[in-house]
Amino acid sequence: VQLQASGGGLVQAGGSLRLSCAAYGRTFSGYRMGWFRQAPGKEREIVAAITWSGGNTNYADSVKGRFTISRDNAKNTVYLQMNSLKGEDTAVYYCAAGELWRGLNGMDYWGKGTQVTVSS
C-alpha cells in the first residue's frame, strides 16, 4: 500500500492550497482516510478525516469552516482543500489510512509528508 501526498507549498496568509493523497495497492472500503500535520516542536495532530465508503467527516476545531476533506473513489484519491490559511497552519501534512474500528487516530498506513508554509 502506498499513499502519495502532494500539493504543499508556500502561500501567503489568507490564501488557499489543495492537498491530494493518491492511494495505491488496495481498496479502502471499511477504512477512514485522514490528514494529519506536525509543526516544528509540536506533536502530530489530526486535521481532518473521512470515511471511504460513507463520506462521513471529522475536523479539528482549529480548521473547521476553513478546510474541507473530500474523496474521489474512482481515482482512489483524498483531498484537503485549505482556505483562509494562517501562519499556525504551517506544518508538514501527512495523509493516512486506517480501519474504521481503530478510531480517528488509529492509522495503518502513512504517506510521506508534504510541507505547507504560510507566510504572514
JSON list of C-alpha atoms in Angstrom, two decimals:
[
{"chain": "A", "resi": 1, "resn": "VAL", "atom": "CA", "xyz": [0.00, 0.00, 0.00]},
{"chain": "A", "resi": 2, "resn": "GLN", "atom": "CA", "xyz": [1.25, 3.45, -0.91]},
{"chain": "A", "resi": 3, "resn": "LEU", "atom": "CA", "xyz": [-0.15, 6.84, -0.06]},
{"chain": "A", "resi": 4, "resn": "GLN", "atom": "CA", "xyz": [1.35, 9.69, -2.05]},
{"chain": "A", "resi": 5, "resn": "ALA", "atom": "CA", "xyz": [0.64, 13.20, -0.81]},
{"chain": "A", "resi": 6, "resn": "SER", "atom": "CA", "xyz": [1.20, 16.25, -2.95]},
{"chain": "A", "resi": 7, "resn": "GLY", "atom": "CA", "xyz": [0.14, 19.86, -3.29]},
{"chain": "A", "resi": 8, "resn": "GLY", "atom": "CA", "xyz": [2.04, 21.52, -0.49]},
{"chain": "A", "resi": 9, "resn": "GLY", "atom": "CA", "xyz": [3.91, 24.76, -0.95]},
{"chain": "A", "resi": 10, "resn": "LEU", "atom": "CA", "xyz": [4.38, 28.33, 0.15]},
{"chain": "A", "resi": 11, "resn": "VAL", "atom": "CA", "xyz": [1.33, 30.55, 0.35]},
{"chain": "A", "resi": 12, "resn": "GLN", "atom": "CA", "xyz": [0.51, 33.90, 1.88]},
{"chain": "A", "resi": 13, "resn": "ALA", "atom": "CA", "xyz": [-1.79, 34.15, 4.83]},
{"chain": "A", "resi": 14, "resn": "GLY", "atom": "CA", "xyz": [-5.38, 34.20, 3.66]},
{"chain": "A", "resi": 15, "resn": "GLY", "atom": "CA", "xyz": [-4.55, 32.08, 0.64]},
{"chain": "A", "resi": 16, "resn": "SER", "atom": "CA", "xyz": [-5.55, 28.57, -0.35]},
{"chain": "A", "resi": 17, "resn": "LEU", "atom": "CA", "xyz": [-3.95, 25.25, -1.16]},
{"chain": "A", "resi": 18, "resn": "ARG", "atom": "CA", "xyz": [-5.33, 21.86, -2.10]},
{"chain": "A", "resi": 19, "resn": "LEU", "atom": "CA", "xyz": [-3.53, 18.75, -0.97]},
{"chain": "A", "resi": 20, "resn": "SER", "atom": "CA", "xyz": [-4.03, 15.44, -2.73]},
{"chain": "A", "resi": 21, "resn": "CYS", "atom": "CA", "xyz": [-3.38, 11.92, -1.49]},
{"chain": "A", "resi": 22, "resn": "ALA", "atom": "CA", "xyz": [-3.34, 9.19, -4.10]},
{"chain": "A", "resi": 23, "resn": "ALA", "atom": "CA", "xyz": [-3.78, 5.71, -2.66]},
{"chain": "A", "resi": 24, "resn": "TYR", "atom": "CA", "xyz": [-2.43, 2.57, -4.29]},
{"chain": "A", "resi": 25, "resn": "GLY", "atom": "CA", "xyz": [-2.32, -1.10, -3.51]},
{"chain": "A", "resi": 26, "resn": "ARG", "atom": "CA", "xyz": [-5.73, -1.93, -2.10]},
{"chain": "A", "resi": 27, "resn": "THR", "atom": "CA", "xyz": [-9.33, -0.89, -1.87]},
{"chain": "A", "resi": 28, "resn": "PHE", "atom": "CA", "xyz": [-10.21, 1.23, 1.11]},
{"chain": "A", "resi": 29, "resn": "SER", "atom": "CA", "xyz": [-13.82, 0.37, 1.80]},
{"chain": "A", "resi": 30, "resn": "GLY", "atom": "CA", "xyz": [-14.09, -0.03, 5.55]},
{"chain": "A", "resi": 31, "resn": "TYR", "atom": "CA", "xyz": [-11.30, 2.48, 6.05]},
{"chain": "A", "resi": 32, "resn": "ARG", "atom": "CA", "xyz": [-11.03, 6.03, 7.24]},
{"chain": "A", "resi": 33, "resn": "MET", "atom": "CA", "xyz": [-8.66, 8.40, 5.44]},
{"chain": "A", "resi": 34, "resn": "GLY", "atom": "CA", "xyz": [-7.10, 11.18, 7.41]},
{"chain": "A", "resi": 35, "resn": "TRP", "atom": "CA", "xyz": [-4.92, 14.22, 7.10]},
{"chain": "A", "resi": 36, "resn": "PHE", "atom": "CA", "xyz": [-2.53, 14.91, 9.96]},
{"chain": "A", "resi": 37, "resn": "ARG", "atom": "CA", "xyz": [0.04, 17.63, 10.46]},
{"chain": "A", "resi": 38, "resn": "GLN", "atom": "CA", "xyz": [3.11, 18.21, 12.53]},
{"chain": "A", "resi": 39, "resn": "ALA", "atom": "CA", "xyz": [4.61, 21.62, 13.14]},
{"chain": "A", "resi": 40, "resn": "PRO", "atom": "CA", "xyz": [8.19, 22.06, 14.38]},
{"chain": "A", "resi": 41, "resn": "GLY", "atom": "CA", "xyz": [8.43, 21.30, 18.07]},
{"chain": "A", "resi": 42, "resn": "LYS", "atom": "CA", "xyz": [4.84, 20.08, 18.26]},
{"chain": "A", "resi": 43, "resn": "GLU", "atom": "CA", "xyz": [3.16, 16.73, 18.32]},
{"chain": "A", "resi": 44, "resn": "ARG", "atom": "CA", "xyz": [1.41, 15.37, 15.28]},
{"chain": "A", "resi": 45, "resn": "GLU", "atom": "CA", "xyz": [-2.29, 16.19, 15.28]},
{"chain": "A", "resi": 46, "resn": "ILE", "atom": "CA", "xyz": [-5.24, 15.12, 13.23]},
{"chain": "A", "resi": 47, "resn": "VAL", "atom": "CA", "xyz": [-6.61, 17.77, 10.90]},
{"chain": "A", "resi": 48, "resn": "ALA", "atom": "CA", "xyz": [-9.49, 16.05, 9.15]},
{"chain": "A", "resi": 49, "resn": "ALA", "atom": "CA", "xyz": [-10.77, 12.58, 8.36]},
{"chain": "A", "resi": 50, "resn": "ILE", "atom": "CA", "xyz": [-13.30, 11.00, 6.06]},
{"chain": "A", "resi": 51, "resn": "THR", "atom": "CA", "xyz": [-14.74, 7.50, 5.82]},
{"chain": "A", "resi": 52, "resn": "TRP", "atom": "CA", "xyz": [-14.04, 5.99, 2.46]},
{"chain": "A", "resi": 53, "resn": "SER", "atom": "CA", "xyz": [-17.46, 4.45, 1.92]},
{"chain": "A", "resi": 54, "resn": "GLY", "atom": "CA", "xyz": [-19.94, 6.82, 3.55]},
{"chain": "A", "resi": 55, "resn": "GLY", "atom": "CA", "xyz": [-18.03, 10.08, 3.32]},
{"chain": "A", "resi": 56, "resn": "ASN", "atom": "CA", "xyz": [-18.56, 10.96, 6.98]},
{"chain": "A", "resi": 57, "resn": "THR", "atom": "CA", "xyz": [-16.15, 13.70, 8.03]},
{"chain": "A", "resi": 58, "resn": "ASN", "atom": "CA", "xyz": [-14.43, 14.97, 11.17]},
{"chain": "A", "resi": 59, "resn": "TYR", "atom": "CA", "xyz": [-12.39, 18.13, 11.61]},
{"chain": "A", "resi": 60, "resn": "ALA", "atom": "CA", "xyz": [-10.11, 19.60, 14.22]},
{"chain": "A", "resi": 61, "resn": "ASP", "atom": "CA", "xyz": [-11.70, 22.66, 15.81]},
{"chain": "A", "resi": 62, "resn": "SER", "atom": "CA", "xyz": [-8.83, 24.80, 14.56]},
{"chain": "A", "resi": 63, "resn": "VAL", "atom": "CA", "xyz": [-9.68, 24.16, 10.90]},
{"chain": "A", "resi": 64, "resn": "LYS", "atom": "CA", "xyz": [-13.48, 23.93, 10.94]},
{"chain": "A", "resi": 65, "resn": "GLY", "atom": "CA", "xyz": [-15.01, 26.25, 8.40]},
{"chain": "A", "resi": 66, "resn": "ARG", "atom": "CA", "xyz": [-11.68, 26.69, 6.57]},
{"chain": "A", "resi": 67, "resn": "PHE", "atom": "CA", "xyz": [-10.64, 23.20, 5.48]},
{"chain": "A", "resi": 68, "resn": "THR", "atom": "CA", "xyz": [-12.66, 20.63, 3.57]},
{"chain": "A", "resi": 69, "resn": "ILE", "atom": "CA", "xyz": [-11.78, 16.97, 3.17]},
{"chain": "A", "resi": 70, "resn": "SER", "atom": "CA", "xyz": [-13.22, 15.01, 0.27]},
{"chain": "A", "resi": 71, "resn": "ARG", "atom": "CA", "xyz": [-12.55, 11.83, -1.66]},
{"chain": "A", "resi": 72, "resn": "ASP", "atom": "CA", "xyz": [-12.88, 10.61, -5.21]},
{"chain": "A", "resi": 73, "resn": "ASN", "atom": "CA", "xyz": [-13.49, 6.89, -5.05]},
{"chain": "A", "resi": 74, "resn": "ALA", "atom": "CA", "xyz": [-12.94, 6.41, -8.77]},
{"chain": "A", "resi": 75, "resn": "LYS", "atom": "CA", "xyz": [-9.49, 7.97, -8.54]},
{"chain": "A", "resi": 76, "resn": "ASN", "atom": "CA", "xyz": [-8.65, 6.46, -5.13]},
{"chain": "A", "resi": 77, "resn": "THR", "atom": "CA", "xyz": [-7.69, 9.94, -4.04]},
{"chain": "A", "resi": 78, "resn": "VAL", "atom": "CA", "xyz": [-8.41, 12.05, -0.98]},
{"chain": "A", "resi": 79, "resn": "TYR", "atom": "CA", "xyz": [-8.20, 15.83, -1.00]},
{"chain": "A", "resi": 80, "resn": "LEU", "atom": "CA", "xyz": [-7.79, 18.53, 1.61]},
{"chain": "A", "resi": 81, "resn": "GLN", "atom": "CA", "xyz": [-8.92, 21.95, 0.44]},
{"chain": "A", "resi": 82, "resn": "MET", "atom": "CA", "xyz": [-7.40, 24.56, 2.72]},
{"chain": "A", "resi": 83, "resn": "ASN", "atom": "CA", "xyz": [-8.76, 28.10, 2.60]},
{"chain": "A", "resi": 84, "resn": "SER", "atom": "CA", "xyz": [-8.08, 31.19, 4.70]},
{"chain": "A", "resi": 85, "resn": "LEU", "atom": "CA", "xyz": [-4.71, 29.81, 5.66]},
{"chain": "A", "resi": 86, "resn": "LYS", "atom": "CA", "xyz": [-2.99, 31.15, 8.76]},
{"chain": "A", "resi": 87, "resn": "GLY", "atom": "CA", "xyz": [0.58, 31.10, 9.96]},
{"chain": "A", "resi": 88, "resn": "GLU", "atom": "CA", "xyz": [-0.30, 28.44, 12.51]},
{"chain": "A", "resi": 89, "resn": "ASP", "atom": "CA", "xyz": [-1.26, 26.10, 9.68]},
{"chain": "A", "resi": 90, "resn": "THR", "atom": "CA", "xyz": [2.41, 25.84, 8.75]},
{"chain": "A", "resi": 91, "resn": "ALA", "atom": "CA", "xyz": [3.41, 22.20, 9.15]},
{"chain": "A", "resi": 92, "resn": "VAL", "atom": "CA", "xyz": [4.25, 19.01, 7.36]},
{"chain": "A", "resi": 93, "resn": "TYR", "atom": "CA", "xyz": [0.98, 17.41, 6.31]},
{"chain": "A", "resi": 94, "resn": "TYR", "atom": "CA", "xyz": [0.58, 13.64, 6.12]},
{"chain": "A", "resi": 95, "resn": "CYS", "atom": "CA", "xyz": [-2.17, 11.51, 4.72]},
{"chain": "A", "resi": 96, "resn": "ALA", "atom": "CA", "xyz": [-3.02, 8.22, 6.36]},
{"chain": "A", "resi": 97, "resn": "ALA", "atom": "CA", "xyz": [-5.49, 5.35, 6.22]},
{"chain": "A", "resi": 98, "resn": "GLY", "atom": "CA", "xyz": [-6.84, 3.17, 8.96]},
{"chain": "A", "resi": 99, "resn": "GLU", "atom": "CA", "xyz": [-9.58, 0.64, 9.53]},
{"chain": "A", "resi": 100, "resn": "LEU", "atom": "CA", "xyz": [-12.71, 2.23, 10.94]},
{"chain": "A", "resi": 101, "resn": "TRP", "atom": "CA", "xyz": [-12.66, 0.25, 14.17]},
{"chain": "A", "resi": 102, "resn": "ARG", "atom": "CA", "xyz": [-9.35, 1.83, 15.15]},
{"chain": "A", "resi": 103, "resn": "GLY", "atom": "CA", "xyz": [-10.89, 5.25, 15.61]},
{"chain": "A", "resi": 104, "resn": "LEU", "atom": "CA", "xyz": [-9.78, 8.66, 14.40]},
{"chain": "A", "resi": 105, "resn": "ASN", "atom": "CA", "xyz": [-6.16, 8.33, 15.43]},
{"chain": "A", "resi": 106, "resn": "GLY", "atom": "CA", "xyz": [-5.66, 4.68, 14.61]},
{"chain": "A", "resi": 107, "resn": "MET", "atom": "CA", "xyz": [-3.99, 4.60, 11.22]},
{"chain": "A", "resi": 108, "resn": "ASP", "atom": "CA", "xyz": [-2.45, 1.60, 9.50]},
{"chain": "A", "resi": 109, "resn": "TYR", "atom": "CA", "xyz": [-0.77, 3.30, 6.55]},
{"chain": "A", "resi": 110, "resn": "TRP", "atom": "CA", "xyz": [1.06, 6.59, 6.24]},
{"chain": "A", "resi": 111, "resn": "GLY", "atom": "CA", "xyz": [2.29, 8.61, 3.31]},
{"chain": "A", "resi": 112, "resn": "LYS", "atom": "CA", "xyz": [5.33, 10.83, 3.21]},
{"chain": "A", "resi": 113, "resn": "GLY", "atom": "CA", "xyz": [4.58, 14.35, 4.24]},
{"chain": "A", "resi": 114, "resn": "THR", "atom": "CA", "xyz": [4.17, 17.45, 2.17]},
{"chain": "A", "resi": 115, "resn": "GLN", "atom": "CA", "xyz": [5.29, 20.81, 3.53]},
{"chain": "A", "resi": 116, "resn": "VAL", "atom": "CA", "xyz": [2.82, 23.66, 3.85]},
{"chain": "A", "resi": 117, "resn": "THR", "atom": "CA", "xyz": [4.28, 27.04, 4.72]},
{"chain": "A", "resi": 118, "resn": "VAL", "atom": "CA", "xyz": [2.06, 30.05, 5.30]},
{"chain": "A", "resi": 119, "resn": "SER", "atom": "CA", "xyz": [3.79, 33.40, 5.29]},
{"chain": "A", "resi": 120, "resn": "SER", "atom": "CA", "xyz": [2.31, 36.32, 7.16]}
]
